[in-house]
Amino acid sequence: MSVATTTARMPRPASRSWRRFKRNSIPYLFLAPFLIGFVIFLVYPLIYSLNLSLYRTRLVGGTTYVGLENYGRALQDTNLWEGVRNVLLFGAVQIPVMLGFALIFALVLDSAILHRKTIFRLGNFLPFAVPSVVAALIWGYLYGESFGPIAQIAHALGLTPPQFLTSSGVIPALANISTWQYTGYNMLILFAALQSIPRELYEAAAVDGASGVQIALKIRIPLIAPAIILTGIFSIIGTLQLFNEPNVLTSIAPSVLNPHFTPNLYVYSLAFRSQQFDYSAAIAFTLAFVTGVLASVFFFITRQRGERQ
Amino acid sequence: MKKSLVFVTLIIALLLAACATPTPVPPAAPPTAVPAKPTAAPAQPTAAPAQPTKAPEQPTAAPAQPTAAPAQPTATATATPEPTKIPLAAGAVGIDFWSWVPGIQDQVNEWNATHPNIQVNYINKGNGNTEYAALNTALQANSDIPDVVQIEYQHLPSYITRGQLANLVDYGANDVKSQFVPWTWSQVSQGNGVYAYPQDAGPLVMFCNNAILDKNNIKVPTTWDEFTKAAADLHKADPNVYLANFTPDQGWYMGMLWQSGAKPFTVDGTNIKIDFTSPEVMRVAKLWDDLLKSGNLAPIDTYSNDWNTALGKGTIACWNSGAWGTFISGSAPDFKGKWKVYLMPGWKAGDKVNGNYGGSTIAVTKASAHAKEAAEFAKWLNTDPKPLVELTNPDKAGLFPVTQSTLSNKAWSDVPYDYWSGQAIHQVMAEAAQQVNPSFQWSPFTDFVYTTYADLLTQVKAGTLTLQDAMKQLQDKSVTYAKDQGFTVQ
């Protein structure tokens, strides 16, 4: 009965809604390539890991559903928080230094002071093109205690060489690698932002008698504040996910860098060495939460300050 | 309307994603899709219309790399070109084999040529931890699991306890038990089961550069007391020179405990006894505590570039390590004819107890669809004279043998080496191998023990903790972890 009525009434509304559907679906069709990739490579793994993190596999007794128990363990896990403390310590020094340099370089590059801009730009950006594993290997060599060039120069000058690969020296050593590597990248972002500032503003300021430094402080930096905040957020996220550099240096200084020196190293060693995929997933989510909180806090603080001005 | 459309798209995409194999890290190995009956006896492929009489074309042999030590923690992975997949003859079975032994492709080729019905596909997934990462991922994803896999002794129990390895007793492993050095067999056994074939080992020996020792009138120490005294005397005689350094590798320290007669773990099914505070453990911790504190040890980590440089310059005289440690000759070419191999210093004069550092086994995974054939290959690889002679050849893979026949083979044991002062070093090593304490056991959670030790060691090296206190902490943490994992701790 219902079949008969549906077929009788179907044609008109169907064709109209089909046309509407066609019109509305076209944007999604264009989005599809991205969306499919996004779902397969990000959303699905996230759901998979989230599911994983709710179970617990024991050597004796097998797999059981434990709800949020893994998260409870993660919160009390000193290894995890020691790692978070390490990267925060690292970031508190490294991010301001790196962004400071990036800002200065970008301002210099954007001003008319410099000749041979391409060399300067390329030279600063080149370290970013070096894979971080290779970078860590290069620096591992430079830091070497008896054969490294830094130590050799210090010996030649009769000085005690700085101890990079020791428990107190390793965080500055890592910070140095990251600064070397990412300053050029951040410089490019800031430089691009500077380029979009209308030149008339500078001319007007110059007519009013502002010096170069004043223009930089009062016009250029405030105008690129959003870009600076962006690089800040990127850097915070990158810092909390520090992995490659300490991972490579581990083989060079195994007694200095432990397997949970950074949270990501810990996640990796839990999952792929100890087969604790479940707990590792819980830690990864906890870390993502911490990262999100920190990035948001940074964002709100900087935005509030910007609005006040 | 729009919202629901997004939702529908998401659902469709999710379904698509769910259909895809859920592998977080897709292993590169091609799956061995072999339409063969696993039950059919491989020797009689009667049903096959095309008789696989002709041996399939072999890929060109990979050049053997004699330098890399088998289980050396930092050795670079020897790149062996992956052979192109050989199309299998009808009725033949395909076996995936993961190993990082340099040049083992030669042995695989040899097997493939003589066993047309069991074709082995060799894949190098990298050394040690790199391979385990791939293996653990494959096991977790339950896809692309190798049939035959190389696993080091210390990690075997964790795979056994998880039930991931096949019991080789079902495939006649006990028939060849007597061919192996007894302690290696007890390392691969648990209860009545045998879960791998020993492939190679690293009985502890002491490598010493006599050019340094003779110059400073130091005698090669035969006990640990003499070792401590020699370290002090040598450093006093020449402040730039040290007798030894500390090796910050977990396997090395466990070897030292092993050599002291310690039994940190006694495992019986789900019962476990943990003892990191026994006198045998504590004397090792105290020895290295005192040496580290004395300043008579080179402040250099083994396997670091600094360490290689120190060996080359002759500022470190000795190294206690597994028998595979002969690779140090590459770091100190100028001291050719000066180095020699000695038995380990004893805890008492005339002690005949030794430990082991490194070495691997060849296991068959439970997930293998062709466990019988895989076990056959694993047995052949580790007991047949042909691969044994080849793999233990120092000019090739140079694995340290674990079969009695190879250890007593004059062609292997009696060869003198110019670099090693013309010494027949294998005789000393074979003696060291026979003295290894057979009752040493690993825990099913070596990874935890290793990472915890590594963590504690960073504090020891920073001077904020003694090794002796570290052992007490290791004891407590291991007990907590074992209970947490469901073991009954005695």
PDB file of N, CA and C in Angstrom, chain B residues 331-362:
ATOM      1  N   SER B 331      88.182   0.528  15.810  1.00  0.00           N
ATOM      2  CA  SER B 331      88.381   1.845  16.412  1.00  0.00           C
ATOM      3  C   SER B 331      89.847   2.096  16.742  1.00  0.00           C
ATOM      4  N   ALA B 332      90.613   1.016  16.874  1.00  0.00           N
ATOM      5  CA  ALA B 332      92.010   1.176  17.305  1.00  0.00           C
ATOM      6  C   ALA B 332      92.963   0.459  16.353  1.00  0.00           C
ATOM      7  N   PRO B 333      92.974   0.888  15.090  1.00  0.00           N
ATOM      8  CA  PRO B 333      93.824   0.182  14.118  1.00  0.00           C
ATOM      9  C   PRO B 333      95.320   0.292  14.450  1.00  0.00           C
ATOM     10  N   ASP B 334      95.705   1.359  15.153  1.00  0.00           N
ATOM     11  CA  ASP B 334      97.125   1.560  15.464  1.00  0.00           C
ATOM     12  C   ASP B 334      97.650   0.560  16.489  1.00  0.00           C
ATOM     13  N   PHE B 335      96.737  -0.092  17.187  1.00  0.00           N
ATOM     14  CA  PHE B 335      97.177  -1.022  18.224  1.00  0.00           C
ATOM     15  C   PHE B 335      97.054  -2.475  17.780  1.00  0.00           C
ATOM     16  N   LYS B 336      97.199  -2.680  16.492  1.00  0.00           N
ATOM     17  CA  LYS B 336      97.174  -4.036  15.966  1.00  0.00           C
ATOM     18  C   LYS B 336      98.301  -4.850  16.601  1.00  0.00           C
ATOM     19  N   GLY B 337      97.975  -6.068  17.027  1.00  0.00           N
ATOM     20  CA  GLY B 337      98.992  -6.918  17.643  1.00  0.00           C
ATOM     21  C   GLY B 337      99.202  -6.626  19.107  1.00  0.00           C
ATOM     22  N   LYS B 338      98.447  -5.683  19.672  1.00  0.00           N
ATOM     23  CA  LYS B 338      98.621  -5.333  21.086  1.00  0.00           C
ATOM     24  C   LYS B 338      97.463  -5.823  21.945  1.00  0.00           C
ATOM     25  N   TRP B 339      96.296  -5.914  21.350  1.00  0.00           N
ATOM     26  CA  TRP B 339      95.120  -6.311  22.115  1.00  0.00           C
ATOM     27  C   TRP B 339      95.095  -7.823  22.310  1.00  0.00           C
ATOM     28  N   LYS B 340      94.444  -8.236  23.393  1.00  0.00           N
ATOM     29  CA  LYS B 340      94.256  -9.663  23.658  1.00  0.00           C
ATOM     30  C   LYS B 340      92.915  -9.858  24.365  1.00  0.00           C
ATOM     31  N   VAL B 341      92.449 -11.089  24.327  1.00  0.00           N
ATOM     32  CA  VAL B 341      91.176 -11.418  24.971  1.00  0.00           C
ATOM     33  C   VAL B 341      91.452 -12.264  26.215  1.00  0.00           C
ATOM     34  N   TYR B 342      90.817 -11.885  27.329  1.00  0.00           N
ATOM     35  CA  TYR B 342      91.015 -12.614  28.591  1.00  0.00           C
ATOM     36  C   TYR B 342      89.664 -13.029  29.161  1.00  0.00           C
ATOM     37  N   LEU B 343      89.704 -14.031  30.066  1.00  0.00           N
ATOM     38  CA  LEU B 343      88.486 -14.357  30.811  1.00  0.00           C
ATOM     39  C   LEU B 343      88.188 -13.207  31.752  1.00  0.00           C
ATOM     40  N   MET B 344      86.948 -13.093  32.155  1.00  0.00           N
ATOM     41  CA  MET B 344      86.533 -12.005  33.041  1.00  0.00           C
ATOM     42  C   MET B 344      87.236 -12.098  34.396  1.00  0.00           C
ATOM     43  N   PRO B 345      87.470 -10.949  35.046  1.00  0.00           N
ATOM     44  CA  PRO B 345      87.963 -10.998  36.416  1.00  0.00           C
ATOM     45  C   PRO B 345      86.927 -11.720  37.288  1.00  0.00           C
ATOM     46  N   GLY B 346      87.402 -12.581  38.181  1.00  0.00           N
ATOM     47  CA  GLY B 346      86.473 -13.337  39.024  1.00  0.00           C
ATOM     48  C   GLY B 346      86.190 -12.600  40.321  1.00  0.00           C
ATOM     49  N   TRP B 347      85.113 -13.036  40.990  1.00  0.00           N
ATOM     50  CA  TRP B 347      84.848 -12.437  42.300  1.00  0.00           C
ATOM     51  C   TRP B 347      85.750 -13.055  43.361  1.00  0.00           C
ATOM     52  N   LYS B 348      86.168 -14.286  43.139  1.00  0.00           N
ATOM     53  CA  LYS B 348      87.229 -14.918  43.929  1.00  0.00           C
ATOM     54  C   LYS B 348      88.246 -15.424  42.923  1.00  0.00           C
ATOM     55  N   ALA B 349      89.481 -15.606  43.388  1.00  0.00           N
ATOM     56  CA  ALA B 349      90.487 -16.167  42.489  1.00  0.00           C
ATOM     57  C   ALA B 349      90.010 -17.547  42.052  1.00  0.00           C
ATOM     58  N   GLY B 350      90.079 -17.805  40.756  1.00  0.00           N
ATOM     59  CA  GLY B 350      89.711 -19.122  40.251  1.00  0.00           C
ATOM     60  C   GLY B 350      88.221 -19.340  40.066  1.00  0.00           C
ATOM     61  N   ASP B 351      87.408 -18.282  40.233  1.00  0.00           N
ATOM     62  CA  ASP B 351      85.971 -18.389  39.979  1.00  0.00           C
ATOM     63  C   ASP B 351      85.707 -18.830  38.552  1.00  0.00           C
ATOM     64  N   LYS B 352      84.717 -19.710  38.410  1.00  0.00           N
ATOM     65  CA  LYS B 352      84.405 -20.165  37.043  1.00  0.00           C
ATOM     66  C   LYS B 352      82.964 -19.808  36.676  1.00  0.00           C
ATOM     67  N   VAL B 353      82.501 -18.659  37.141  1.00  0.00           N
ATOM     68  CA  VAL B 353      81.136 -18.233  36.830  1.00  0.00           C
ATOM     69  C   VAL B 353      81.205 -17.080  35.831  1.00  0.00           C
ATOM     70  N   ASN B 354      80.394 -17.185  34.802  1.00  0.00           N
ATOM     71  CA  ASN B 354      80.406 -16.105  33.818  1.00  0.00           C
ATOM     72  C   ASN B 354      78.978 -15.642  33.525  1.00  0.00           C
ATOM     73  N   GLY B 355      78.909 -14.520  32.844  1.00  0.00           N
ATOM     74  CA  GLY B 355      77.618 -13.973  32.425  1.00  0.00           C
ATOM     75  C   GLY B 355      77.602 -13.792  30.928  1.00  0.00           C
ATOM     76  N   ASN B 356      76.489 -13.307  30.426  1.00  0.00           N
ATOM     77  CA  ASN B 356      76.337 -13.128  28.991  1.00  0.00           C
ATOM     78  C   ASN B 356      75.828 -11.713  28.704  1.00  0.00           C
ATOM     79  N   TYR B 357      76.257 -11.154  27.589  1.00  0.00           N
ATOM     80  CA  TYR B 357      75.820  -9.817  27.189  1.00  0.00           C
ATOM     81  C   TYR B 357      75.560  -9.853  25.693  1.00  0.00           C
ATOM     82  N   GLY B 358      74.282  -9.876  25.340  1.00  0.00           N
ATOM     83  CA  GLY B 358      73.919  -9.846  23.928  1.00  0.00           C
ATOM     84  C   GLY B 358      73.657 -11.225  23.356  1.00  0.00           C
ATOM     85  N   GLY B 359      73.298 -11.215  22.108  1.00  0.00           N
ATOM     86  CA  GLY B 359      72.968 -12.461  21.446  1.00  0.00           C
ATOM     87  C   GLY B 359      71.480 -12.550  21.175  1.00  0.00           C
ATOM     88  N   SER B 360      71.138 -13.383  20.224  1.00  0.00           N
ATOM     89  CA  SER B 360      69.755 -13.432  19.764  1.00  0.00           C
ATOM     90  C   SER B 360      69.249 -14.853  19.637  1.00  0.00           C
ATOM     91  N   THR B 361      67.949 -14.926  19.437  1.00  0.00           N
ATOM     92  CA  THR B 361      67.305 -16.200  19.170  1.00  0.00           C
ATOM     93  C   THR B 361      66.445 -16.040  17.931  1.00  0.00           C
ATOM     94  N   ILE B 362      66.039 -17.166  17.376  1.00  0.00           N
ATOM     95  CA  ILE B 362      65.133 -17.146  16.228  1.00  0.00           C
ATOM     96  C   ILE B 362      63.839 -17.841  16.654  1.00  0.00           C
TER      97      ILE B 362
END
